[in-house]
Structures are given as C-alpha cells and as structure tokens.
Amino acid sequence: MKGSNHHKAAPVDYPFFTPGVWVMLGFMLVGLAFVIARYILGLGGVTNLTNQYPWGLWIGVDVATGVALAAGGFTTAFLAHILHNDYYEVVTRPALLTAMLGYTFVSLGLFVDIGRSYNIWHPMIYHQPNSVLFEVAMCVMTYLTVLYIEFIPMVCERFIGKVNLPGPLASLNGFVDKLLRFADKFLDKFMFIFIIAGVVLSCMHQSGLGSLLVIAPYKVHPLWYTPLLPFLFLLSAIAVGFPMVVFESFLASKSLHRELEMDVLSSLAKFTPILLGIYMAFKIGDLIHRGAYVYLLEGSVQSNSFLVEMIFGVIVPFAMLLSKKVRQSPMGLFVAMLLVVLGVALNRVNVFLVGFLPAYASHHYFPSIGEMAITAGLIAGLMFLYRACVTIFPVLPVVEKVDEK
Amino acid sequence: MKINRRNFLKITGIAGGSLLAGREKTAEAKETKEDFGDKWGCLIDTTVCLGCRKCEEACNKVNHLPPPDTSFEDYTVFEKQRRPDAKSYTVVNRYFKEPDAPDKKKEPIFVKVQCMHCNDPACVSACIVGALQKLPEGPVAYNASKCIGCRYCMVACPFVIPAYEYHNPLTPKVRKCIFCHEILEKGGLPGCAQVCPVEAITFGKRRDLVHLAHFKIRENPDRYINHVYGEEEVGGTSWMYLASVPFEKLGFQKLGKLPPPRLTETIQHTVFKGFVSPLAFYALLGGVMWITRRKKKNDAGKEE
Ligand code: SF4
Ligand code: SF4
Ligand code: SF4
C-alpha cells in the first residue's frame, strides 16, 4: 500500500548538530533536573498545584494540547490511506512521526504528573469503565502502540539488507534482517487494520479528552462548559490536523534548509476552512443555544481569553484561508495555519486552566518555573527526537536542498 | 457569590437542553433502583455546634493523621476559612449570623466541613482505577495501593473535598474523610460524632436522618431555615446539614440535583455500550477504504 512509486522519502542529509540542537539539549537538561527534583521533593516541591487546582500546566499543555496537536497523524492517515488520496501521501510520514513522538511525550508528561508514577500501568488490571479518564488512557495506550507499528515500514525500508549491528551483536545481523523482512511483508498486507484502528482510536480519545471535565459542571466557566465538549474537542482536533502538518513542514524546511512542498500544502489548506468552519459553527451555535454569550463581554480574564481564542484562533484564520491567494503564498499560509494551531492550543489551555474556577480557591493557579521547565524540556526532547528520526529514517520526502552557499 | 449564580444558570440551562433529556431519565432510573435510605449518614446541626474543635482532634486521632500545625485548642484558626487538607479530614469554620453587626453582637455559626459521602459520588465515577469506592453501607472509601495519583477525583468532586499529599515524593495519598468505615463496621461511631459534647453530629440511617431533619425544622421553624443541605444536592449525600441562615452564607455552594456522574457515565455507556459504536465506525471506515481502493484500481486499469 505504501507503494514506493508514489513518493520517495529519504533520510535527511543535513548536519545533525547545529546551534539550535544544542539549545534543545540545554532545555532538556534543565527539564531533567526539575524531574529529578520532583521525585525528591514531591509534586509540591516543583509545582504550584493545590487541592483546588489538582491539574496544571502538565495536564493542560503536555497532555491535552499535546494530544490535540498530534491530530495530524490520524487526519492525514484518513485522507491519504482511507480515502486513498495518493497526492497527500508525502505528508503522512512526517505526520505519523510527529504523532508517534507526540504521544510518547504525552505519556512521559503523564508519568511525571501522576503522584505514583510506578502505578501508571494499573488501569490495565483495574478496569473502571465509568471513568472517562480510564477510556482515554486505554485509547492513548493502544493508539501509541498502533503508531509504533505504523512506523515499522520506515525502519524496514531503511535497514533491510543493511543491518549492521556493532561488535558482538553482528552475529545477529542475519536474524534481524529476516525479522525486518517478515515484518515488512506482514505489514504490507495487514497495515490497513492498524490504519483504521488508529483513526477510530483517535476519534475516541480526542473526544474523550473533552469529556474529562464534563463531570465538573460547577468548576468550568460557562463559556466553555457544555455537554458538547467531547464533540467540540473532536471537531477541533480534526480541524487542527492539517494546519499542524503545514506548520511542521515550515519548521522542518527552515531548520533543515529544505524546499517547501508548497503545492501539496496549499491543497491541504483547502480542507481547513471547511473543517474549521464546521467547528466554528458548532461552537457558536452551542454558545447561543446555552445562552452563554451573555458572559462574552464580562471583561474577566476568562471572557477575554475566550474572545482571543475565537477571534484569532478560529474566525481570522477561517477568513484568511477562504482566499486562494493566502493559501498559495508561503507567508499567508504559514500565518493562517499557525493561528489555527495556536487557537486550538489556547482552547485546551482555556478549558483546563484558565476557565477552571473551583470554589474555595484562594487564588487562581499559575504554573511554577519547575512546571514550565519540564514542559519546555519535553517539547525540546520531542523536537530533538524528530530531528534524529528524520536523519536516520526515510520520513521526509526527497526535495531539492535550498542552495544558499 | 458570582460563580454560584452563574453555575446555577448553567445547570438549569443544561437540564433544559434537549441533549440531556435522555440523561435525566437515567438519573431517575438509577435513583428508584437504589435506595439510599438504608445507608449510614450523619446530620450536622450547625445551630448546635460550639466550635470547640473536639471533632477535629478526634478525627486526627482515630485516623492516625500527622500532628496539626497548631494545637486543637487554638481558636485563632477561625480567623480564616480553612479547607480539609492532606493533614486533616475535617475542619470547623466560623461564620457570623449577621456579619455586618457590631463585634459584640456578632453571633457565631460554626460549620464542620468533611467529605459529604455522596449517594452518587463524582470522585468514585471519575477514579481511573476504582481506588475510590462507595461502600454498600454508605461511606466512600479509598484504597491507596490501587491509586495512581492522577487526581481526577479531586477535579470531579463538586464539594472540592479530596486533598493530596503534594509533599510526599513517592507514596502520596489522596486524603479525605472516610467516614471511619472500619470503626463503623465494628459497630462503633465515627470519631467526630462520638466525641462531640453537644451532639451536633447525629449518626444514623440516611432515611431516619432526613425525617429527623424535617421534624426539627417543623418543630422549630424559627430556629431553622427550611432546607436540608445534602438531601437533594448532587443527587443527595450521606452527610447533611441544618442551618439557621441560608447555606450560601455559610460557605456552601448552590448545587443542582443532578449527580455529576450522570453527565459523563451516560455518554460513556451510550457511546461505548458493548463497543458497538467503535466497531461500527471501524467497519464503516474499512468499507470506505475498500471502495476507494477499488476505485483507484479501476481508474488505473482504464488508463492502461
Ligand atoms: S464529597 Fe466529593 S469526595 Fe466526598 S463522596 Fe462526594 S464527590 Fe466524593
Ligand atoms: S488520584 Fe487516585 S483515587 Fe483519585 S482518581 Fe486518581 S487513581 Fe483514583
Ligand atoms: S467520620 Fe471519621 S474520618 Fe470523617 S470527619 Fe468524622 S472522624 Fe474524621
């Protein structure tokens, strides 16, 4: 199915260590130091969490936003593999890689966040089907496995016939090669099972994340609290998938000095006004139906944050992307897609942090330096691994290198 | 109390929404199926409580909680509103009948705060591993060895009760009143109810407590307002309160009757019942994938 004649991907041929990479390593080290502090001092030592605000930056950003922004994986898989739209094949591999790394880091973030990290596997034996979090955890876990399986063909492509393990492991070369060949054959036939599963699981847990706070009607600000939260989370995840792919392509092209696949990206952007428009329609319709628009001009942090989210994160990029000119100009496309990405990210932050107003809290939660450092470290780690993966494996399409020397 | 009014609006809004029509029915169904009258409960009469903090001390003792920051005889703690925390399952707060009256005429009202042991507890429904359980006798108990520390129970609790041991790096626990269930099972009384010198805390079957509460209100209409807090809030709670002034003036939130778990569990169970919808979705996508592939093959064939 991943016929190699449709597109060619190859390991990136660009020096791995650049000043930017060292900066990333720096962030990772600082983050790691705070992780160590967290396991010595406890969560209270490095976070600003309280009994009223049990969830902070790590859940709002690392988990909720991380999962939403990894939506490029299942949306491109749907477009290119389920609808068999080969034209978009080129974007599926980088999107898959981002999703795979994204979910890996979501899990890492969760691991650090939960009080008893070593019990993280407990949901597998203590099932609690009434719990939304249980459903989300199971879906995320399964989906992460599916993503790793979907990545195997790239490993096969890179190493079949070229297995060369160092030192004493060299005797295993033949065996590993056979294993890879078998996996490749098997997956070539049965990959569709995993691709469909990936889309189903994604829809389940993207909406599941939205259900998480439905159980707390007295804590979430009415601008966001609606029984439709799961549905809105799903719609926004679908809408943010392609913008995220475009955004990553820009980043990759900048940092690896590659030509942009503008034609594919512009065509991809055609879908965004439709998907974003559906999200916008439901979001505004829900606001009117519930009568919650009366809070819009409340002047509070919450109402302002909601306005920013809706205007700059939804309405402006929606209007921009309707224009073909914007979609075809690299600058216009980048700005519009970035706005969508930031808008959905802000939505998650709004629902989980800004709009979370529990009774009896003496002050509103704001993340500590330690929380920010660990989040920054995780993001840097993700970017670092992304770079490592595209350097080792055939992920990015073969394109002209930008000649600047 | 801006938030309270706003939330109230929100809840009524939800209940009126068509989306929830089905959900409310389930809530009723559940209530008729399960009778909470037989479960243990406590009725706290805030018009009787002296604010002696003996219950705090007893709770600390019977539950082997860490020593308090200041002694239980220290009454300056009343200057601030406190919440139950990692070291205390229950706290007593002081309010005034007429907060604006001159100091000498101020009549204090003391309110003991602890887990309400909801009939349909949000914390139990939320807990990812079932570490929190509503025991058949009524108490909501906690099993630390199952707990992963996700703190979703704290997010879910409408009364903002569970606290966390944030300063324990490796084996933190969720802390909240457990209704002394081990003592109750042996036929004893909750530590706090046992020690109270004026019997402000009445222990009994929930059904009897509801009757008692309404009896007291009927007999002393001047002493009480006509509201038993916890009788209907979030579907009813095992612990209930009587008061002489509206509960909002005593730090209680205005909450609707719908138990929060009915909001999520219904979504969970309709969408995932028997895994039908995910499987149907899977089949649908499989069908689409098959059709688009055939079309692609046909197109390729025509071109040749
Ligand atoms: S008051 Fe909160 S912690 Fe106690 S049973 Fe109800 S939901 Fe659970
Ligand atoms: S913190 Fe523990 S008790 Fe609370 S929901 Fe998570 S696993 Fe359950
Ligand atoms: S019932 Fe037991 S655990 Fe709860 S407040 Fe009273 S003494 Fe403490």
XYZ file of C-alpha atoms and ligand atoms in Angstrom:
733
model
C 0.000 0.000 0.000
C 2.825 2.323 0.723
C 3.911 1.872 -2.858
C 7.287 3.435 -3.247
C 6.498 4.733 -6.702
C 4.049 7.331 -5.367
C 6.581 9.272 -3.437
C 10.110 8.961 -2.342
C 11.219 9.634 1.158
C 14.795 9.547 2.320
C 16.839 10.258 5.408
C 17.664 13.927 5.601
C 21.146 14.774 4.550
C 21.939 17.717 6.762
C 24.361 18.109 9.686
C 22.703 16.930 12.887
C 24.351 19.242 15.380
C 23.571 22.885 14.822
C 23.445 25.637 17.455
C 19.670 25.102 17.656
C 20.189 21.486 18.627
C 22.467 22.489 21.480
C 19.807 24.868 22.734
C 17.324 21.992 22.689
C 19.753 19.850 24.658
C 20.052 22.660 27.161
C 16.280 22.784 27.668
C 16.197 19.010 28.012
C 18.844 19.069 30.725
C 17.108 21.782 32.731
C 13.839 19.865 32.408
C 15.539 16.709 33.579
C 16.932 18.481 36.626
C 13.406 19.502 37.607
C 12.125 15.969 37.009
C 14.725 14.737 39.480
C 13.668 17.442 41.925
C 10.060 16.343 41.509
C 10.950 12.810 42.640
C 12.912 14.097 45.619
C 10.640 16.880 46.852
C 7.315 15.605 45.601
C 4.903 17.388 43.292
C 4.518 20.170 45.836
C 8.209 20.981 45.616
C 8.214 21.893 41.942
C 4.602 22.696 41.049
C 2.022 25.263 42.069
C -0.716 22.648 42.268
C -3.176 22.915 45.144
C -6.097 20.922 46.476
C -8.421 23.154 44.487
C -6.237 23.088 41.357
C -5.134 19.454 41.107
C -4.392 19.767 37.398
C -1.998 22.320 35.989
C 0.285 23.008 33.076
C 1.277 19.388 32.523
C -2.276 18.195 32.036
C -3.421 21.336 30.210
C -0.458 21.607 27.855
C 1.631 18.434 27.779
C -1.366 16.134 27.720
C -4.466 17.931 26.429
C -2.725 20.235 23.970
C -0.165 17.581 23.037
C -2.855 15.123 22.052
C -4.794 17.737 20.083
C -1.733 18.850 18.145
C -0.794 15.271 17.327
C -4.018 15.056 15.322
C -2.057 15.422 12.092
C -1.388 11.706 12.326
C -4.910 10.405 12.069
C -6.261 13.143 9.834
C -3.624 12.596 7.163
C -3.952 8.829 7.522
C -7.655 9.222 6.843
C -7.111 11.429 3.816
C -4.245 9.563 2.185
C -4.836 5.967 3.223
C -8.520 5.531 3.903
C -9.680 7.796 1.099
C -6.700 6.663 -0.962
C -5.839 10.182 -1.934
C -2.272 9.425 -3.008
C -1.451 13.009 -3.718
C -1.168 13.598 0.020
C 0.943 10.533 0.661
C 4.054 12.709 1.117
C 2.768 14.320 4.280
C 1.708 11.122 6.014
C 5.140 10.036 7.150
C 6.187 13.239 8.894
C 2.685 13.498 10.401
C 2.934 9.932 11.644
C 6.318 10.624 13.182
C 5.021 13.721 14.952
C 2.048 11.791 16.283
C 4.247 8.951 17.452
C 6.654 11.251 19.245
C 3.820 13.483 20.429
C 2.025 10.630 22.168
C 5.287 9.315 23.555
C 5.842 12.644 25.230
C 2.224 12.870 26.358
C 2.825 9.598 28.179
C 6.088 10.857 29.645
C 4.377 14.024 30.845
C 1.629 11.964 32.463
C 4.194 9.718 34.082
C 5.809 12.674 35.812
C 2.467 14.256 36.693
C 0.804 11.375 38.465
C 1.649 11.022 42.121
C 2.514 7.345 41.965
C 4.257 7.081 38.611
C 5.142 3.440 39.163
C 1.418 2.593 39.180
C 0.879 4.027 35.707
C 0.059 0.562 34.392
C -2.714 -0.038 36.936
C -5.579 0.836 34.545
C -4.655 -2.298 32.626
C -5.624 -4.515 35.548
C -8.062 -2.330 37.476
C -10.689 -1.509 34.892
C -13.097 1.267 35.726
C -15.314 1.695 32.679
C -17.326 4.515 34.289
C -14.245 6.703 34.273
C -13.666 8.923 31.265
C -10.006 9.006 32.162
C -9.884 5.231 32.005
C -11.238 5.281 28.468
C -8.789 7.989 27.435
C -5.867 6.133 28.985
C -6.708 2.862 27.278
C -7.198 4.534 23.893
C -3.992 6.531 24.165
C -2.042 3.440 25.144
C -3.418 1.363 22.288
C -3.029 4.193 19.821
C 0.593 4.695 20.806
C 1.220 1.030 20.059
C -0.552 1.377 16.719
C 1.598 4.392 15.865
C 4.774 2.446 16.569
C 3.529 -0.374 14.363
C 2.738 2.090 11.588
C 6.279 3.365 11.825
C 7.879 -0.068 11.321
C 7.812 0.069 7.484
C 10.140 3.065 7.623
C 12.551 1.088 9.760
C 12.324 -1.804 7.303
C 12.857 0.449 4.316
C 15.951 1.882 5.887
C 17.572 -1.270 7.199
C 16.543 -4.260 5.103
C 19.705 -5.591 3.522
C 21.734 -3.079 5.504
C 21.553 -4.441 9.033
C 24.931 -3.853 10.562
C 24.948 -4.210 14.315
C 28.079 -3.192 16.166
C 30.609 -5.572 17.709
C 29.473 -8.905 19.093
C 25.887 -8.247 18.048
C 26.969 -8.587 14.446
C 26.185 -12.303 14.557
C 22.522 -11.327 14.862
C 22.576 -9.346 11.617
C 21.050 -12.127 9.548
C 18.329 -12.773 12.066
C 17.336 -9.122 12.423
C 17.273 -8.779 8.675
C 14.899 -11.750 8.393
C 12.741 -10.294 11.124
C 12.522 -6.972 9.306
C 11.672 -8.676 6.039
C 8.936 -10.656 7.728
C 7.526 -7.555 9.440
C 7.601 -5.694 6.158
C 5.717 -8.431 4.293
C 3.213 -8.838 7.073
C 2.558 -5.133 7.457
C 2.318 -4.607 3.723
C -0.697 -6.929 3.750
C -2.272 -6.021 7.069
C -1.387 -2.395 7.607
C -4.972 -1.388 6.844
C -6.079 -2.977 10.128
C -3.835 -0.631 12.060
C -4.608 2.412 9.950
C -8.328 2.095 10.551
C -7.754 1.317 14.220
C -5.650 4.460 14.503
C -8.449 6.637 13.169
C -11.097 5.017 15.376
C -8.944 5.230 18.500
C -8.098 8.839 17.751
C -11.711 9.872 17.429
C -12.469 8.076 20.677
C -9.823 9.663 22.828
C -9.860 13.092 21.212
C -13.496 13.359 22.214
C -12.753 11.560 25.478
C -10.385 14.330 26.463
C -13.283 16.718 26.025
C -15.479 14.572 28.266
C -12.960 14.760 31.103
C -14.301 17.986 32.520
C -17.955 17.306 31.791
C -18.077 15.762 35.272
C -17.146 19.132 36.805
C -20.041 21.409 35.832
C -19.503 23.642 38.855
C -15.882 24.349 38.092
C -15.597 25.147 34.385
C -16.568 28.635 33.240
C -19.853 28.589 31.276
C -18.171 29.971 28.167
C -16.571 26.536 27.806
C -18.684 24.202 29.873
C -21.130 22.398 27.628
C -22.243 18.804 27.316
C -20.959 19.192 23.756
C -17.352 19.462 24.990
C -16.415 15.992 23.706
C -17.828 16.768 20.290
C -16.127 20.167 20.133
C -12.820 18.601 21.123
C -13.173 16.087 18.327
C -14.106 18.717 15.728
C -11.234 20.979 16.734
C -8.776 18.087 16.676
C -9.885 17.244 13.145
C -9.602 20.897 12.144
C -6.114 21.310 13.586
C -4.623 18.204 11.960
C -3.670 19.711 8.590
C -2.613 23.100 9.980
C -0.252 21.241 12.266
C 1.198 19.340 9.296
C 1.741 22.594 7.423
C 3.277 24.231 10.475
C 5.711 21.334 10.916
C 6.671 21.401 7.262
C 7.592 25.045 7.648
C 9.638 24.314 10.746
C 11.397 21.382 9.096
C 12.128 23.340 5.965
C 13.567 26.213 7.973
C 15.701 24.166 10.292
C 16.834 21.595 7.719
C 17.085 24.082 4.849
C 14.738 22.250 2.540
C 12.399 23.388 -0.192
C 8.743 23.567 0.886
C 6.223 21.251 -0.756
C 4.029 24.312 -1.356
C 1.707 22.676 -3.868
C 0.729 19.866 -1.511
C 0.494 22.167 1.487
C -1.729 24.651 -0.355
C -4.055 21.867 -1.447
C -4.141 20.556 2.096
C -5.132 24.033 3.241
C -8.244 23.840 1.049
C -9.835 21.487 3.572
C -9.124 23.676 6.563
C -11.762 26.376 6.058
C -14.361 23.607 5.741
C -13.254 21.711 8.841
C -12.621 24.856 10.828
C -15.943 26.241 9.633
C -17.821 23.209 10.968
C -16.079 23.606 14.324
C -16.836 27.316 14.367
C -20.494 26.738 13.541
C -20.963 24.257 16.383
C -19.039 26.352 18.825
C -21.020 29.488 18.117
C -24.293 27.587 17.865
C -23.665 25.989 21.240
C -22.860 29.345 22.785
C -26.147 30.754 21.545
C -28.190 27.688 22.417
C -26.969 27.701 26.009
C -27.295 31.455 26.284
C -23.691 31.597 27.448
C -22.919 34.522 25.147
C -24.028 36.793 27.982
C -20.586 36.204 29.531
C -18.738 37.300 26.404
C -18.304 40.882 27.468
C -17.893 40.155 31.166
C -14.429 41.709 30.939
C -12.888 38.928 33.026
C -9.681 37.091 32.176
C -11.932 34.235 31.095
C -14.090 36.208 28.706
C -11.058 37.921 27.187
C -9.265 34.650 26.737
C -12.360 33.210 25.094
C -12.562 36.139 22.702
C -8.911 35.798 21.735
C -9.380 32.070 21.211
C -12.409 32.546 18.977
C -11.352 35.630 17.026
C -7.674 34.979 16.414
C -7.749 31.218 16.624
C -10.868 30.485 14.602
C -12.552 33.381 12.823
C -9.490 35.209 11.441
C -7.714 32.112 10.071
C -11.044 30.871 8.709
C -11.491 34.096 6.762
C -7.865 34.119 5.646
C -7.923 30.549 4.379
C -11.013 31.151 2.270
C -8.773 33.139 -0.044
C -6.820 31.203 -2.597
C -4.153 33.868 -2.607
C -3.453 33.362 1.065
C -3.341 29.602 0.672
C -0.772 29.874 -2.089
C 1.541 32.393 -0.519
C 4.006 30.768 1.879
C 3.767 33.648 4.334
C -0.035 33.849 4.316
C -0.408 30.104 4.603
C 2.047 29.914 7.459
C 0.405 32.690 9.450
C -3.124 31.351 8.941
C -2.213 27.788 9.835
C -0.182 28.910 12.838
C -3.209 30.836 14.079
C -5.347 27.705 13.873
C -2.733 25.727 15.807
C -2.423 28.398 18.484
C -6.202 28.748 18.632
C -6.757 25.078 19.381
C -3.864 25.088 21.855
C -5.395 28.088 23.606
C -8.744 26.311 23.680
C -7.249 23.387 25.589
C -5.451 25.725 27.962
C -8.664 27.680 28.447
C -10.757 24.636 29.231
C -8.256 23.031 31.597
C -6.597 26.037 33.207
C -7.985 29.496 32.508
C -11.638 28.504 32.656
C -11.208 26.160 35.614
C -12.687 28.019 38.564
C -13.145 25.765 41.573
C -14.887 27.071 44.674
C -12.782 27.759 47.774
C -9.600 28.545 45.822
C -7.800 31.439 47.461
C -6.069 32.373 44.216
C -6.029 31.269 40.597
C -3.423 28.714 39.585
C -0.418 29.867 37.625
C 2.346 27.423 36.616
C 5.642 27.444 38.500
C 9.109 27.720 36.964
C 9.573 23.991 37.551
C 6.401 23.103 35.692
C 7.358 25.332 32.776
C 10.891 23.949 32.698
C 9.657 20.364 32.484
C 7.140 21.240 29.777
C 9.830 23.074 27.817
C 12.174 20.133 28.288
C 9.581 17.723 26.946
C 8.932 19.873 23.872
C 12.670 20.207 23.248
C 13.046 16.449 23.634
C 10.300 15.896 21.089
C 11.971 18.188 18.583
C 15.313 16.571 19.220
C 13.972 13.082 18.565
C 12.111 14.315 15.489
C 15.355 15.592 14.073
C 17.127 12.378 14.948
C 14.395 10.283 13.324
C 14.280 12.224 10.060
C 18.061 11.983 9.890
C 18.039 8.208 10.365
C 14.828 7.095 8.697
C 13.204 7.883 5.358
C 10.481 10.167 6.699
C 10.664 13.407 4.765
C 10.135 13.454 1.011
C 13.125 13.901 -1.248
C 13.287 17.547 -2.285
C 15.796 19.964 -3.594
C 18.033 21.382 -0.951
C 17.922 25.141 -0.727
C 21.170 26.373 -2.111
C 22.357 29.248 -0.063
C 26.094 28.903 -0.065
C -21.019 34.622 45.052
C -20.795 35.421 41.402
C -19.713 31.953 40.465
C -22.593 30.332 42.240
C -25.261 32.244 40.448
C -23.553 31.671 37.178
C -23.253 27.954 37.769
C -26.845 27.739 38.735
C -27.838 29.305 35.464
C -25.592 26.914 33.674
C -27.075 23.859 35.300
C -30.628 24.907 34.641
C -29.542 25.613 31.104
C -28.156 22.134 30.756
C -31.154 20.467 32.269
C -33.358 22.297 29.785
C -31.220 21.269 26.841
C -32.546 18.537 24.658
C -29.232 16.733 24.812
C -29.745 15.996 28.438
C -33.315 14.848 28.277
C -32.232 11.245 27.995
C -29.648 11.616 30.698
C -32.051 12.887 33.279
C -34.215 9.873 32.785
C -31.274 7.629 33.522
C -30.662 9.571 36.677
C -34.195 8.958 37.847
C -33.998 5.324 36.915
C -30.890 4.947 38.970
C -32.431 6.628 41.957
C -35.514 4.456 42.033
C -33.385 1.379 41.624
C -31.132 2.196 44.512
C -32.449 3.167 47.913
C -30.009 5.305 49.798
C -32.221 5.428 52.871
C -30.581 2.347 54.332
C -27.117 3.779 54.123
C -25.322 5.329 57.038
C -25.203 9.070 57.263
C -24.731 11.976 59.607
C -26.811 15.062 60.223
C -24.866 18.117 61.339
C -26.854 20.762 63.177
C -24.899 23.982 62.739
C -27.204 25.745 65.206
C -25.886 23.492 67.972
C -22.163 23.333 67.170
C -19.970 25.191 69.670
C -16.824 25.403 67.585
C -14.777 23.505 70.181
C -12.781 21.641 67.519
C -13.026 18.396 69.510
C -14.178 16.628 66.323
C -11.060 17.760 64.507
C -8.940 16.374 67.291
C -10.828 13.078 67.459
C -10.657 12.626 63.707
C -6.932 13.236 63.799
C -6.563 10.599 66.495
C -8.745 7.806 65.140
C -7.301 8.169 61.659
C -3.685 8.466 62.833
C -3.182 11.713 60.938
C 0.005 13.769 61.299
C 0.136 16.223 64.230
C -1.546 19.565 63.481
C 0.399 22.772 62.846
C -1.147 24.443 65.883
C -2.964 22.859 68.800
C -6.627 21.898 68.531
C -7.304 24.333 71.380
C -6.089 27.241 69.291
C -9.224 29.217 68.363
C -7.427 31.852 66.332
C -7.660 29.451 63.391
C -11.234 30.682 62.995
C -9.987 33.982 61.685
C -9.503 32.333 58.321
C -11.709 29.978 56.372
C -9.947 26.646 56.211
C -10.418 23.607 53.995
C -9.736 19.955 54.727
C -6.198 19.200 53.586
C -3.565 16.489 53.479
C -3.270 16.566 57.265
C -6.904 16.975 58.255
C -10.005 15.177 57.063
C -12.268 17.702 58.686
C -12.137 21.356 59.744
C -14.562 23.654 61.528
C -15.072 27.156 60.158
C -16.691 30.143 61.829
C -19.280 32.401 60.209
C -21.485 35.085 61.688
C -25.234 35.236 61.710
C -25.085 38.925 60.881
C -21.607 39.537 59.522
C -22.211 43.305 59.447
C -23.345 43.673 63.061
C -21.036 45.365 65.601
C -18.463 42.989 67.028
C -20.098 42.476 70.415
C -23.428 41.490 68.974
C -21.981 39.072 66.468
C -23.404 35.598 66.867
C -21.038 32.939 65.508
C -22.155 29.939 63.484
C -19.738 27.033 63.225
C -19.667 24.711 60.256
C -17.818 21.412 60.207
C -16.555 20.507 56.745
C -15.695 16.992 55.544
C -16.487 14.648 52.663
C -20.241 14.510 52.048
C -20.233 10.824 51.065
C -22.447 11.485 48.075
C -25.058 8.935 47.064
C -23.717 9.007 43.534
C -20.177 10.266 44.095
C -18.356 12.049 41.286
C -14.979 11.048 42.726
C -15.864 7.353 42.514
C -17.162 7.664 38.972
C -14.055 9.568 37.928
C -11.394 7.394 39.526
C -9.453 5.734 36.751
C -8.723 2.533 38.671
C -11.552 2.281 41.166
C -9.382 3.249 44.118
C -12.358 5.148 45.500
C -15.437 3.067 46.216
C -18.877 3.767 47.589
C -19.288 1.010 50.162
C -22.731 -0.606 50.344
C -23.116 0.888 53.832
C -22.616 4.427 52.530
C -19.033 5.566 53.200
C -16.827 6.488 50.242
C -13.586 4.635 50.947
C -10.113 4.905 49.453
C -7.600 2.223 48.582
C -4.178 3.818 48.274
C -2.468 0.750 46.830
C -4.599 0.947 43.656
C -4.330 4.726 43.301
C -2.087 6.101 40.553
C -2.268 9.682 41.786
C -3.930 11.201 38.719
C -6.050 13.462 40.962
C -9.059 13.227 38.663
C -11.160 12.543 41.778
C -10.187 15.998 43.031
C -11.152 17.576 39.727
C -14.503 15.788 39.792
C -15.627 16.373 43.401
C -18.292 19.110 43.365
C -17.572 19.908 47.031
C -13.820 20.303 46.404
C -13.040 17.869 49.216
C -10.206 15.451 48.400
C -6.717 16.744 49.227
C -3.382 15.458 48.057
C -0.078 14.784 49.774
C 1.846 17.010 47.400
C 4.965 16.873 49.510
C 5.287 13.135 49.571
C 7.578 12.323 46.609
C 6.937 8.622 46.157
C 3.879 7.361 48.010
C 1.457 10.292 48.097
C -2.141 9.572 49.002
C -5.472 11.216 48.352
C -6.765 12.345 51.734
C -10.367 12.809 52.677
C -12.791 11.813 55.394
C -13.528 8.117 55.034
C -16.498 8.142 57.409
C -14.460 5.994 59.795
C -15.799 2.982 57.918
C -13.600 0.498 59.731
C -14.909 1.683 63.072
C -18.486 1.652 61.792
C -18.093 -1.909 60.575
C -17.201 -2.898 64.121
C -20.317 -1.219 65.422
C -18.674 1.987 66.622
C -19.441 5.615 65.914
C -17.455 7.982 63.701
C -14.684 9.559 65.757
C -16.083 13.048 65.347
C -19.696 12.165 66.143
C -18.628 10.136 69.176
C -16.682 12.957 70.761
C -18.992 15.893 70.081
C -20.009 17.248 73.524
C -23.283 18.749 72.292
C -24.293 16.076 69.816
C -24.190 18.416 66.871
C -23.451 15.364 64.706
C -26.163 12.737 64.639
C -25.218 9.375 63.184
C -27.860 7.102 61.697
C -29.567 5.659 58.654
C -29.995 8.277 55.981
C -33.752 7.778 55.845
C -34.102 8.428 59.571
C -31.818 11.437 59.407
C -33.916 13.021 56.662
C -37.015 12.501 58.794
C -35.266 13.865 61.847
C -34.117 16.932 59.946
C -37.596 17.742 58.708
C -39.062 17.033 62.118
C -36.658 19.504 63.710
C -37.482 22.127 61.091
C -41.210 21.608 61.624
C -40.941 21.818 65.392
C -38.655 24.846 65.429
C -39.492 26.914 62.381
C -37.823 29.944 63.959
C -34.592 28.175 64.593
C -34.049 26.641 61.141
C -34.435 27.628 57.550
C -36.435 25.115 55.551
C -33.597 23.468 53.706
C -31.710 20.284 54.486
C -28.412 20.701 52.674
C -27.408 17.414 51.142
C -30.884 15.971 50.926
C -31.067 16.680 47.226
C -27.808 18.388 46.264
C -25.966 16.444 43.532
C -28.412 13.578 43.938
C -28.230 13.508 47.719
C -25.410 12.946 50.177
C -24.927 10.791 53.257
C -23.897 13.773 55.329
C -26.468 16.518 55.643
C -26.761 19.872 57.353
C -29.284 22.037 59.177
C -28.790 25.776 59.491
C -30.388 28.974 60.749
C -29.379 31.110 57.786
C -29.264 30.363 54.050
C -26.458 27.938 53.314
C -24.765 30.252 50.823
C -23.879 32.449 53.793
C -22.084 29.554 55.447
C -19.701 28.702 52.638
C -21.941 26.159 50.928
C -22.301 26.209 47.161
C -25.625 26.270 45.421
C -25.660 22.950 43.588
C -28.205 21.313 41.313
C -29.931 17.985 41.902
C -28.335 16.071 39.067
C -25.446 13.885 40.214
C -22.415 14.877 38.074
C -21.616 11.251 37.170
C -24.904 11.114 35.244
C -23.403 13.722 32.895
C -20.457 11.582 31.860
C -21.400 7.987 32.523
C -24.338 8.269 30.185
C -22.086 9.477 27.385
C -19.635 6.724 28.190
C -22.218 3.992 28.204
C -24.264 5.065 25.218
C -21.228 5.581 23.033
C -19.306 2.567 24.160
C -22.045 0.132 25.074
C -20.812 -3.283 24.102
C -18.269 -1.472 21.997
C -20.905 -1.225 19.278
C -20.211 2.301 18.057
C -16.431 1.968 17.795
C -16.844 -1.314 15.944
C -19.452 0.159 13.616
C -17.155 3.094 12.955
C -14.315 0.690 12.284
C -16.424 -1.232 9.790
C -17.552 1.966 8.111
C -14.001 3.186 7.641
C -13.000 -0.258 6.394
C -15.777 -0.092 3.823
C -14.740 3.353 2.656
C -11.150 2.242 2.405
C -12.102 -0.789 0.341
C -14.248 1.226 -2.051
C -11.669 3.953 -2.597
C -9.032 1.340 -3.266
C -11.171 -0.442 -5.824
C -11.917 2.837 -7.495
C -8.242 3.623 -7.640
C -7.501 0.233 -9.184
C -10.257 0.668 -11.747
C -9.016 4.107 -12.661
C -5.526 2.756 -13.095
C -6.925 -0.063 -15.241
C -8.768 2.351 -17.532
C -5.702 4.401 -18.130
C -3.752 1.428 -19.363
S -17.981 14.949 48.633
Fe -16.517 14.726 46.995
S -15.020 13.302 47.790
Fe -16.841 13.107 49.076
S -18.037 11.467 48.115
Fe -18.792 13.370 47.275
S -17.592 13.582 45.382
Fe -16.520 12.109 46.644
S -5.857 10.154 42.321
Fe -6.127 8.013 42.901
S -8.135 7.941 43.842
Fe -8.040 9.865 42.726
S -8.884 9.390 40.691
Fe -6.684 9.120 40.518
S -6.334 6.963 40.922
Fe -8.389 7.438 41.692
S -16.307 10.497 60.035
Fe -14.303 9.862 60.769
S -12.948 10.452 59.090
Fe -14.824 11.572 58.766
S -14.545 13.535 59.792
Fe -15.520 12.184 61.295
S -13.826 11.289 62.402
Fe -12.960 12.150 60.532
